[in-house]
Amino acid sequence: MADKHGPVFILRLGSRRTLVVSSWEVAKECFTINDKALSSRPANAAARHLGYNMAMFGFAPYGSYWRSLCKISTTELLSNARLDMLKHVMSGEIDIYMLERAAHTINVSAMITIAHQLSSVPSDMFPWLEWFDLGGHVKAMKAAAKEMDSVMVSLLEEHKEMRASGLAAGDRDFMYVMLSLTESDQFKELHDKDTVIKATSLGGGEARRTMTVFHFFNCAILTFGPHVVYYSATPLSEYDTVGTSVKAAVVYLATALVKLVCLATFLKVPENDNFDPYQELLKAMIGFIDVAGLYFALTQLTHRNISQNHKFQAVGLGWAFADSVLHRLAPLWIGARGLEFTWEYIFQGLEANANLVLNLSLAALGSLMWLRKNKPKTLIPIIYAFAGILATMPSITSYLSRGLGWHFPEVVGFELISSLVMAFFSWQLFSACQKPST
């Protein structure tokens, strides 16, 4: 159809005019230049009968009312503190839904049942069919709306009485917040105050996420950008060492899989977040699998036309990049799709930078231990000591956070400072082991 009618054409689905876009340039214009024209929501039976005549935020058409509700929901109802206060309610609802779904057999009949529960009604496409109420959906929605409204009215009256008597200590839930925010009658042109409170509370205060794509890319650049900068700013780019870094990344993924199996086999699931010395010692011993993997990457992988100085840098860079992708990309993406942007994602990016420096330092010391044959004997114990400290750094940071109760920013600060210190000493040891020029 796009080849026949072009990248933009309109279909009529019943009484609804539907815009079909098959070009990314036009889609970009729809969500940037013409976003207001496409932001409104079409009216349907569910929005009218279950959403208080489209007063609920998720069903409201675009306009001043929707913008005001969006601002309130984003800044007041869905802050981190408010969500943390009410997370037990959401967890309970999820548990109930999972129990209901577990009672069904996951087969074709269950899929048909779920699809039937979430289906639309014929009057959404042909409004005149609502008079006939085919299937009795409108009658069922009106009955459900009446029952939900009676519950919401009783809750609202209870909140008003407690607020008037002074028994409500602060804004403890959605309704208390909405009662405070709707005192100015800013919504009286479209809906009365009680309707707005009931609709918003029943809808859960849905809001758009505030960690935008801009924030996501900023954190992604902070996390993965230093790896690219290091590769471009050093001679690694001149010697085309991408293949070596990719091989090291594959070795890291295999090493991480072995570590995962060992951790799942030998470590028990902790009952709380308290620091367990025995478990942490066992975890530190399992962490030395990374050293074995790094040994394999430095000594067994083929590195064509790369000197020893460039070899450990390429291996360390690939090792650190794979670690950041495996441990930080998923949390960053989940955070980007969340409700609020927090500083935790910035600290995760800084932690990735410290991890890059630590991995390069460990690769440099590994190069001295396994590839350098004529190093001074007096430096050998020092090299092994610093390599042991670097290998146990995850256990050290775990002790600081769980044993001493350090917060995440403090742990990241320690990692940044310690990574710079270890890089300085590693560079000094590597320089001292170089052959004298003749």
mmCIF file of N, CA and C in Angstrom, residues 255-376:
data_model
loop_
_atom_site.group_PDB
_atom_site.id
_atom_site.type_symbol
_atom_site.label_atom_id
_atom_site.label_comp_id
_atom_site.label_asym_id
_atom_site.label_seq_id
_atom_site.Cartn_x
_atom_site.Cartn_y
_atom_site.Cartn_z
ATOM 1 N N THR A 255 34.203 -16.173 30.562
ATOM 2 C CA THR A 255 34.624 -16.165 31.970
ATOM 3 C C THR A 255 33.481 -15.792 32.896
ATOM 4 N N ALA A 256 32.682 -14.812 32.470
ATOM 5 C CA ALA A 256 31.532 -14.402 33.283
ATOM 6 C C ALA A 256 30.522 -15.533 33.415
ATOM 7 N N LEU A 257 30.362 -16.331 32.361
ATOM 8 C CA LEU A 257 29.441 -17.467 32.437
ATOM 9 C C LEU A 257 29.946 -18.510 33.441
ATOM 10 N N VAL A 258 31.257 -18.774 33.420
ATOM 11 C CA VAL A 258 31.835 -19.718 34.379
ATOM 12 C C VAL A 258 31.668 -19.189 35.803
ATOM 13 N N LYS A 259 31.918 -17.901 36.008
ATOM 14 C CA LYS A 259 31.739 -17.315 37.338
ATOM 15 C C LYS A 259 30.287 -17.420 37.798
ATOM 16 N N LEU A 260 29.359 -17.193 36.886
ATOM 17 C CA LEU A 260 27.945 -17.278 37.240
ATOM 18 C C LEU A 260 27.578 -18.680 37.699
ATOM 19 N N VAL A 261 28.082 -19.685 36.996
ATOM 20 C CA VAL A 261 27.798 -21.067 37.384
ATOM 21 C C VAL A 261 28.405 -21.365 38.755
ATOM 22 N N CYS A 262 29.633 -20.915 38.990
ATOM 23 C CA CYS A 262 30.280 -21.152 40.283
ATOM 24 C C CYS A 262 29.556 -20.436 41.419
ATOM 25 N N LEU A 263 29.141 -19.183 41.178
ATOM 26 C CA LEU A 263 28.427 -18.446 42.216
ATOM 27 C C LEU A 263 27.092 -19.105 42.540
ATOM 28 N N ALA A 264 26.385 -19.575 41.498
ATOM 29 C CA ALA A 264 25.097 -20.230 41.732
ATOM 30 C C ALA A 264 25.263 -21.579 42.415
ATOM 31 N N THR A 265 26.420 -22.226 42.234
ATOM 32 C CA THR A 265 26.632 -23.548 42.804
ATOM 33 C C THR A 265 27.090 -23.486 44.254
ATOM 34 N N PHE A 266 28.020 -22.596 44.549
ATOM 35 C CA PHE A 266 28.678 -22.611 45.862
ATOM 36 C C PHE A 266 28.150 -21.558 46.828
ATOM 37 N N LEU A 267 27.475 -20.518 46.341
ATOM 38 C CA LEU A 267 26.977 -19.470 47.229
ATOM 39 C C LEU A 267 25.486 -19.653 47.456
ATOM 40 N N LYS A 268 25.060 -19.515 48.676
ATOM 41 C CA LYS A 268 23.654 -19.589 48.999
ATOM 42 C C LYS A 268 23.027 -18.208 48.870
ATOM 43 N N VAL A 269 21.733 -18.190 48.656
ATOM 44 C CA VAL A 269 21.019 -16.928 48.538
ATOM 45 C C VAL A 269 20.945 -16.268 49.908
ATOM 46 N N PRO A 270 21.447 -15.023 50.061
ATOM 47 C CA PRO A 270 21.431 -14.388 51.388
ATOM 48 C C PRO A 270 20.020 -14.056 51.829
ATOM 49 N N GLU A 271 19.757 -14.241 53.102
ATOM 50 C CA GLU A 271 18.449 -13.923 53.654
ATOM 51 C C GLU A 271 18.275 -12.437 53.887
ATOM 52 N N ASN A 272 19.372 -11.691 54.004
ATOM 53 C CA ASN A 272 19.302 -10.250 54.192
ATOM 54 C C ASN A 272 20.533 -9.632 53.524
ATOM 55 N N ASP A 273 20.667 -8.328 53.661
ATOM 56 C CA ASP A 273 21.773 -7.607 53.041
ATOM 57 C C ASP A 273 22.983 -7.453 53.957
ATOM 58 N N ASN A 274 23.008 -8.158 55.063
ATOM 59 C CA ASN A 274 24.147 -8.052 55.981
ATOM 60 C C ASN A 274 25.398 -8.667 55.365
ATOM 61 N N PHE A 275 26.540 -8.183 55.811
ATOM 62 C CA PHE A 275 27.824 -8.651 55.288
ATOM 63 C C PHE A 275 28.162 -9.999 55.906
ATOM 64 N N ASP A 276 28.412 -10.999 55.054
ATOM 65 C CA ASP A 276 28.768 -12.351 55.497
ATOM 66 C C ASP A 276 30.221 -12.601 55.110
ATOM 67 N N PRO A 277 31.154 -12.628 56.074
ATOM 68 C CA PRO A 277 32.581 -12.786 55.727
ATOM 69 C C PRO A 277 32.877 -14.069 54.959
ATOM 70 N N TYR A 278 32.243 -15.177 55.360
ATOM 71 C CA TYR A 278 32.512 -16.440 54.678
ATOM 72 C C TYR A 278 32.059 -16.387 53.220
ATOM 73 N N GLN A 279 30.868 -15.851 53.002
ATOM 74 C CA GLN A 279 30.353 -15.754 51.639
ATOM 75 C C GLN A 279 31.202 -14.809 50.795
ATOM 76 N N GLU A 280 31.631 -13.701 51.396
ATOM 77 C CA GLU A 280 32.448 -12.746 50.643
ATOM 78 C C GLU A 280 33.828 -13.324 50.330
ATOM 79 N N LEU A 281 34.386 -14.110 51.260
ATOM 80 C CA LEU A 281 35.669 -14.753 50.991
ATOM 81 C C LEU A 281 35.540 -15.755 49.847
ATOM 82 N N LEU A 282 34.467 -16.520 49.877
ATOM 83 C CA LEU A 282 34.236 -17.473 48.794
ATOM 84 C C LEU A 282 34.016 -16.758 47.467
ATOM 85 N N LYS A 283 33.309 -15.626 47.521
ATOM 86 C CA LYS A 283 33.086 -14.842 46.302
ATOM 87 C C LYS A 283 34.402 -14.273 45.775
ATOM 88 N N ALA A 284 35.278 -13.841 46.673
ATOM 89 C CA ALA A 284 36.580 -13.321 46.245
ATOM 90 C C ALA A 284 37.424 -14.403 45.579
ATOM 91 N N MET A 285 37.360 -15.622 46.125
ATOM 92 C CA MET A 285 38.103 -16.723 45.517
ATOM 93 C C MET A 285 37.558 -17.047 44.131
ATOM 94 N N ILE A 286 36.239 -17.008 43.983
ATOM 95 C CA ILE A 286 35.645 -17.237 42.665
ATOM 96 C C ILE A 286 36.002 -16.101 41.712
ATOM 97 N N GLY A 287 36.194 -14.890 42.263
ATOM 98 C CA GLY A 287 36.557 -13.753 41.421
ATOM 99 C C GLY A 287 37.900 -13.903 40.728
ATOM 100 N N PHE A 288 38.758 -14.797 41.243
ATOM 101 C CA PHE A 288 40.049 -15.017 40.596
ATOM 102 C C PHE A 288 39.904 -15.759 39.264
ATOM 103 N N ILE A 289 38.690 -16.193 38.944
ATOM 104 C CA ILE A 289 38.445 -16.740 37.612
ATOM 105 C C ILE A 289 38.704 -15.677 36.557
ATOM 106 N N ASP A 290 38.452 -14.420 36.909
ATOM 107 C CA ASP A 290 38.763 -13.328 35.980
ATOM 108 C C ASP A 290 40.257 -13.295 35.650
ATOM 109 N N VAL A 291 41.084 -13.551 36.647
ATOM 110 C CA VAL A 291 42.528 -13.558 36.407
ATOM 111 C C VAL A 291 42.894 -14.683 35.439
ATOM 112 N N ALA A 292 42.262 -15.857 35.609
ATOM 113 C CA ALA A 292 42.519 -16.960 34.688
ATOM 114 C C ALA A 292 42.075 -16.618 33.268
ATOM 115 N N GLY A 293 40.916 -15.967 33.149
ATOM 116 C CA GLY A 293 40.457 -15.556 31.827
ATOM 117 C C GLY A 293 41.368 -14.527 31.198
ATOM 118 N N LEU A 294 41.852 -13.596 32.008
ATOM 119 C CA LEU A 294 42.773 -12.589 31.488
ATOM 120 C C LEU A 294 44.098 -13.220 31.076
ATOM 121 N N TYR A 295 44.539 -14.231 31.820
ATOM 122 C CA TYR A 295 45.750 -14.963 31.451
ATOM 123 C C TYR A 295 45.578 -15.620 30.083
ATOM 124 N N PHE A 296 44.428 -16.236 29.860
ATOM 125 C CA PHE A 296 44.169 -16.876 28.570
ATOM 126 C C PHE A 296 44.141 -15.837 27.452
ATOM 127 N N ALA A 297 43.509 -14.674 27.699
ATOM 128 C CA ALA A 297 43.416 -13.647 26.661
ATOM 129 C C ALA A 297 44.782 -13.081 26.302
ATOM 130 N N LEU A 298 45.679 -12.957 27.278
ATOM 131 C CA LEU A 298 46.992 -12.369 27.015
ATOM 132 C C LEU A 298 47.980 -13.363 26.412
ATOM 133 N N THR A 299 47.865 -14.627 26.766
ATOM 134 C CA THR A 299 48.890 -15.587 26.363
ATOM 135 C C THR A 299 48.460 -16.522 25.244
ATOM 136 N N GLN A 300 47.175 -16.821 25.123
ATOM 137 C CA GLN A 300 46.736 -17.829 24.171
ATOM 138 C C GLN A 300 46.094 -17.260 22.915
ATOM 139 N N LEU A 301 45.551 -16.062 22.995
ATOM 140 C CA LEU A 301 44.943 -15.485 21.807
ATOM 141 C C LEU A 301 46.017 -14.998 20.847
ATOM 142 N N THR A 302 45.715 -15.087 19.551
ATOM 143 C CA THR A 302 46.663 -14.614 18.535
ATOM 144 C C THR A 302 46.522 -13.116 18.367
ATOM 145 N N HIS A 303 47.632 -12.424 18.379
ATOM 146 C CA HIS A 303 47.668 -10.961 18.224
ATOM 147 C C HIS A 303 48.678 -10.646 17.122
ATOM 148 N N ARG A 304 48.184 -10.325 15.981
ATOM 149 C CA ARG A 304 49.063 -10.107 14.842
ATOM 150 C C ARG A 304 49.547 -8.665 14.811
ATOM 151 N N ASN A 305 50.856 -8.522 14.638
ATOM 152 C CA ASN A 305 51.489 -7.208 14.443
ATOM 153 C C ASN A 305 51.186 -6.244 15.590
ATOM 154 N N ILE A 306 51.140 -6.762 16.815
ATOM 155 C CA ILE A 306 50.889 -5.913 17.980
ATOM 156 C C ILE A 306 52.015 -6.147 18.968
ATOM 157 N N SER A 307 52.605 -5.072 19.434
ATOM 158 C CA SER A 307 53.653 -5.189 20.438
ATOM 159 C C SER A 307 53.046 -5.507 21.793
ATOM 160 N N GLN A 308 53.920 -5.833 22.754
ATOM 161 C CA GLN A 308 53.442 -6.170 24.096
ATOM 162 C C GLN A 308 52.760 -4.973 24.753
ATOM 163 N N ASN A 309 53.261 -3.765 24.497
ATOM 164 C CA ASN A 309 52.656 -2.566 25.078
ATOM 165 C C ASN A 309 51.227 -2.370 24.586
ATOM 166 N N HIS A 310 50.984 -2.642 23.310
ATOM 167 C CA HIS A 310 49.653 -2.450 22.749
ATOM 168 C C HIS A 310 48.751 -3.648 23.024
ATOM 169 N N LYS A 311 49.356 -4.817 23.219
ATOM 170 C CA LYS A 311 48.561 -6.023 23.442
ATOM 171 C C LYS A 311 47.765 -5.923 24.740
ATOM 172 N N PHE A 312 48.407 -5.546 25.837
ATOM 173 C CA PHE A 312 47.683 -5.502 27.112
ATOM 174 C C PHE A 312 46.641 -4.393 27.094
ATOM 175 N N GLN A 313 46.895 -3.302 26.356
ATOM 176 C CA GLN A 313 45.899 -2.234 26.275
ATOM 177 C C GLN A 313 44.665 -2.694 25.502
ATOM 178 N N ALA A 314 44.884 -3.392 24.379
ATOM 179 C CA ALA A 314 43.751 -3.874 23.589
ATOM 180 C C ALA A 314 42.933 -4.896 24.365
ATOM 181 N N VAL A 315 43.615 -5.807 25.061
ATOM 182 C CA VAL A 315 42.912 -6.820 25.852
ATOM 183 C C VAL A 315 42.168 -6.170 27.017
ATOM 184 N N GLY A 316 42.811 -5.266 27.735
ATOM 185 C CA GLY A 316 42.148 -4.596 28.851
ATOM 186 C C GLY A 316 40.963 -3.763 28.417
ATOM 187 N N LEU A 317 41.077 -3.116 27.246
ATOM 188 C CA LEU A 317 39.970 -2.302 26.748
ATOM 189 C C LEU A 317 38.770 -3.170 26.391
ATOM 190 N N GLY A 318 39.017 -4.265 25.665
ATOM 191 C CA GLY A 318 37.908 -5.160 25.335
ATOM 192 C C GLY A 318 37.282 -5.792 26.557
ATOM 193 N N TRP A 319 38.120 -6.127 27.537
ATOM 194 C CA TRP A 319 37.633 -6.716 28.791
ATOM 195 C C TRP A 319 36.711 -5.744 29.532
ATOM 196 N N ALA A 320 37.147 -4.492 29.643
ATOM 197 C CA ALA A 320 36.351 -3.492 30.359
ATOM 198 C C ALA A 320 35.068 -3.158 29.609
ATOM 199 N N PHE A 321 35.125 -3.093 28.276
ATOM 200 C CA PHE A 321 33.924 -2.771 27.501
ATOM 201 C C PHE A 321 32.879 -3.869 27.649
ATOM 202 N N ALA A 322 33.303 -5.127 27.573
ATOM 203 C CA ALA A 322 32.352 -6.230 27.752
ATOM 204 C C ALA A 322 31.745 -6.213 29.149
ATOM 205 N N ASP A 323 32.544 -5.876 30.158
ATOM 206 C CA ASP A 323 32.028 -5.795 31.527
ATOM 207 C C ASP A 323 30.965 -4.707 31.655
ATOM 208 N N SER A 324 31.192 -3.554 31.021
ATOM 209 C CA SER A 324 30.213 -2.466 31.094
ATOM 210 C C SER A 324 28.929 -2.826 30.374
ATOM 211 N N VAL A 325 29.043 -3.489 29.221
ATOM 212 C CA VAL A 325 27.844 -3.889 28.486
ATOM 213 C C VAL A 325 27.039 -4.908 29.286
ATOM 214 N N LEU A 326 27.729 -5.851 29.902
ATOM 215 C CA LEU A 326 27.044 -6.937 30.603
ATOM 216 C C LEU A 326 26.389 -6.467 31.899
ATOM 217 N N HIS A 327 27.022 -5.536 32.609
ATOM 218 C CA HIS A 327 26.537 -5.169 33.936
ATOM 219 C C HIS A 327 25.847 -3.806 34.008
ATOM 220 N N ARG A 328 25.994 -2.974 32.982
ATOM 221 C CA ARG A 328 25.461 -1.613 33.112
ATOM 222 C C ARG A 328 24.498 -1.212 32.010
ATOM 223 N N LEU A 329 24.508 -1.890 30.884
ATOM 224 C CA LEU A 329 23.610 -1.497 29.801
ATOM 225 C C LEU A 329 22.155 -1.779 30.157
ATOM 226 N N ALA A 330 21.878 -2.961 30.696
ATOM 227 C CA ALA A 330 20.492 -3.303 31.054
ATOM 228 C C ALA A 330 19.924 -2.386 32.146
ATOM 229 N N PRO A 331 20.639 -2.138 33.269
ATOM 230 C CA PRO A 331 20.091 -1.188 34.257
ATOM 231 C C PRO A 331 19.879 0.211 33.689
ATOM 232 N N LEU A 332 20.781 0.628 32.787
ATOM 233 C CA LEU A 332 20.635 1.954 32.195
ATOM 234 C C LEU A 332 19.406 2.022 31.307
ATOM 235 N N TRP A 333 19.157 0.966 30.536
ATOM 236 C CA TRP A 333 18.003 0.953 29.660
ATOM 237 C C TRP A 333 16.709 0.865 30.460
ATOM 238 N N ILE A 334 16.715 0.076 31.523
ATOM 239 C CA ILE A 334 15.537 -0.002 32.380
ATOM 240 C C ILE A 334 15.267 1.346 33.046
ATOM 241 N N GLY A 335 16.347 2.020 33.483
ATOM 242 C CA GLY A 335 16.178 3.347 34.080
ATOM 243 C C GLY A 335 15.653 4.359 33.091
ATOM 244 N N ALA A 336 16.059 4.239 31.816
ATOM 245 C CA ALA A 336 15.587 5.166 30.797
ATOM 246 C C ALA A 336 14.094 5.012 30.562
ATOM 247 N N ARG A 337 13.580 3.815 30.792
ATOM 248 C CA ARG A 337 12.155 3.578 30.610
ATOM 249 C C ARG A 337 11.371 3.742 31.913
ATOM 250 N N GLY A 338 12.054 4.183 32.966
ATOM 251 C CA GLY A 338 11.404 4.349 34.256
ATOM 252 C C GLY A 338 10.691 5.680 34.372
ATOM 253 N N LEU A 339 10.365 6.002 35.599
ATOM 254 C CA LEU A 339 9.546 7.181 35.848
ATOM 255 C C LEU A 339 10.371 8.420 36.110
ATOM 256 N N GLU A 340 11.517 8.277 36.729
ATOM 257 C CA GLU A 340 12.304 9.442 37.075
ATOM 258 C C GLU A 340 13.774 9.163 36.848
ATOM 259 N N PHE A 341 14.489 10.205 36.443
ATOM 260 C CA PHE A 341 15.936 10.122 36.308
ATOM 261 C C PHE A 341 16.573 10.466 37.648
ATOM 262 N N THR A 342 17.518 9.632 38.089
ATOM 263 C CA THR A 342 18.203 9.876 39.352
ATOM 264 C C THR A 342 19.704 9.905 39.105
ATOM 265 N N TRP A 343 20.428 10.375 40.099
ATOM 266 C CA TRP A 343 21.877 10.470 40.001
ATOM 267 C C TRP A 343 22.544 9.103 40.003
ATOM 268 N N GLU A 344 21.799 8.068 40.334
ATOM 269 C CA GLU A 344 22.386 6.737 40.372
ATOM 270 C C GLU A 344 22.962 6.338 39.013
ATOM 271 N N TYR A 345 22.312 6.780 37.940
ATOM 272 C CA TYR A 345 22.793 6.412 36.612
ATOM 273 C C TYR A 345 24.076 7.162 36.263
ATOM 274 N N ILE A 346 24.225 8.373 36.764
ATOM 275 C CA ILE A 346 25.485 9.104 36.577
ATOM 276 C C ILE A 346 26.611 8.376 37.305
ATOM 277 N N PHE A 347 26.331 7.935 38.522
ATOM 278 C CA PHE A 347 27.347 7.215 39.297
ATOM 279 C C PHE A 347 27.694 5.878 38.653
ATOM 280 N N GLN A 348 26.728 5.250 38.004
ATOM 281 C CA GLN A 348 27.025 4.013 37.291
ATOM 282 C C GLN A 348 27.990 4.273 36.137
ATOM 283 N N GLY A 349 27.819 5.413 35.443
ATOM 284 C CA GLY A 349 28.762 5.765 34.395
ATOM 285 C C GLY A 349 30.152 6.040 34.928
ATOM 286 N N LEU A 350 30.227 6.738 36.058
ATOM 287 C CA LEU A 350 31.533 6.979 36.676
ATOM 288 C C LEU A 350 32.171 5.682 37.144
ATOM 289 N N GLU A 351 31.351 4.766 37.636
ATOM 290 C CA GLU A 351 31.873 3.470 38.061
ATOM 291 C C GLU A 351 32.444 2.701 36.868
ATOM 292 N N ALA A 352 31.809 2.845 35.703
ATOM 293 C CA ALA A 352 32.337 2.196 34.498
ATOM 294 C C ALA A 352 33.690 2.776 34.109
ATOM 295 N N ASN A 353 33.876 4.087 34.306
ATOM 296 C CA ASN A 353 35.173 4.699 34.019
ATOM 297 C C ASN A 353 36.255 4.170 34.959
ATOM 298 N N ALA A 354 35.916 4.056 36.249
ATOM 299 C CA ALA A 354 36.886 3.481 37.191
ATOM 300 C C ALA A 354 37.204 2.037 36.840
ATOM 301 N N ASN A 355 36.186 1.299 36.399
ATOM 302 C CA ASN A 355 36.397 -0.093 36.026
ATOM 303 C C ASN A 355 37.320 -0.211 34.814
ATOM 304 N N LEU A 356 37.213 0.737 33.882
ATOM 305 C CA LEU A 356 38.113 0.749 32.718
ATOM 306 C C LEU A 356 39.559 0.915 33.157
ATOM 307 N N VAL A 357 39.811 1.843 34.068
ATOM 308 C CA VAL A 357 41.180 2.079 34.540
ATOM 309 C C VAL A 357 41.696 0.859 35.294
ATOM 310 N N LEU A 358 40.850 0.250 36.128
ATOM 311 C CA LEU A 358 41.277 -0.927 36.886
ATOM 312 C C LEU A 358 41.599 -2.106 35.969
ATOM 313 N N ASN A 359 40.803 -2.311 34.936
ATOM 314 C CA ASN A 359 41.053 -3.421 34.021
ATOM 315 C C ASN A 359 42.321 -3.202 33.205
ATOM 316 N N LEU A 360 42.574 -1.965 32.795
ATOM 317 C CA LEU A 360 43.822 -1.680 32.088
ATOM 318 C C LEU A 360 45.024 -1.894 33.004
ATOM 319 N N SER A 361 44.886 -1.510 34.268
ATOM 320 C CA SER A 361 45.982 -1.719 35.220
ATOM 321 C C SER A 361 46.230 -3.207 35.451
ATOM 322 N N LEU A 362 45.151 -3.982 35.612
ATOM 323 C CA LEU A 362 45.312 -5.422 35.817
ATOM 324 C C LEU A 362 45.906 -6.086 34.583
ATOM 325 N N ALA A 363 45.506 -5.644 33.388
ATOM 326 C CA ALA A 363 46.085 -6.201 32.159
ATOM 327 C C ALA A 363 47.570 -5.863 32.052
ATOM 328 N N ALA A 364 47.953 -4.657 32.478
ATOM 329 C CA ALA A 364 49.370 -4.283 32.448
ATOM 330 C C ALA A 364 50.190 -5.151 33.394
ATOM 331 N N LEU A 365 49.670 -5.367 34.611
ATOM 332 C CA LEU A 365 50.390 -6.228 35.555
ATOM 333 C C LEU A 365 50.406 -7.680 35.082
ATOM 334 N N GLY A 366 49.316 -8.130 34.455
ATOM 335 C CA GLY A 366 49.308 -9.475 33.894
ATOM 336 C C GLY A 366 50.316 -9.639 32.780
ATOM 337 N N SER A 367 50.489 -8.597 31.994
ATOM 338 C CA SER A 367 51.514 -8.645 30.943
ATOM 339 C C SER A 367 52.909 -8.772 31.541
ATOM 340 N N LEU A 368 53.147 -8.086 32.661
ATOM 341 C CA LEU A 368 54.442 -8.208 33.323
ATOM 342 C C LEU A 368 54.637 -9.595 33.929
ATOM 343 N N MET A 369 53.562 -10.175 34.490
ATOM 344 C CA MET A 369 53.701 -11.468 35.160
ATOM 345 C C MET A 369 53.895 -12.614 34.179
ATOM 346 N N TRP A 370 53.184 -12.568 33.050
ATOM 347 C CA TRP A 370 53.141 -13.741 32.176
ATOM 348 C C TRP A 370 53.905 -13.583 30.861
ATOM 349 N N LEU A 371 54.185 -12.354 30.453
ATOM 350 C CA LEU A 371 54.843 -12.152 29.164
ATOM 351 C C LEU A 371 56.250 -11.592 29.288
ATOM 352 N N ARG A 372 56.519 -10.854 30.344
ATOM 353 C CA ARG A 372 57.840 -10.251 30.513
ATOM 354 C C ARG A 372 58.754 -11.253 31.217
ATOM 355 N N LYS A 373 59.812 -11.663 30.546
ATOM 356 C CA LYS A 373 60.696 -12.693 31.080
ATOM 357 C C LYS A 373 61.854 -12.122 31.909
ATOM 358 N N ASN A 374 62.381 -11.005 31.503
ATOM 359 C CA ASN A 374 63.593 -10.482 32.145
ATOM 360 C C ASN A 374 63.289 -9.296 33.056
ATOM 361 N N LYS A 375 62.243 -9.391 33.843
ATOM 362 C CA LYS A 375 61.902 -8.297 34.760
ATOM 363 C C LYS A 375 62.765 -8.401 36.014
ATOM 364 N N PRO A 376 63.028 -7.292 36.687
ATOM 365 C CA PRO A 376 63.834 -7.315 37.920
ATOM 366 C C PRO A 376 63.186 -8.195 38.983
#
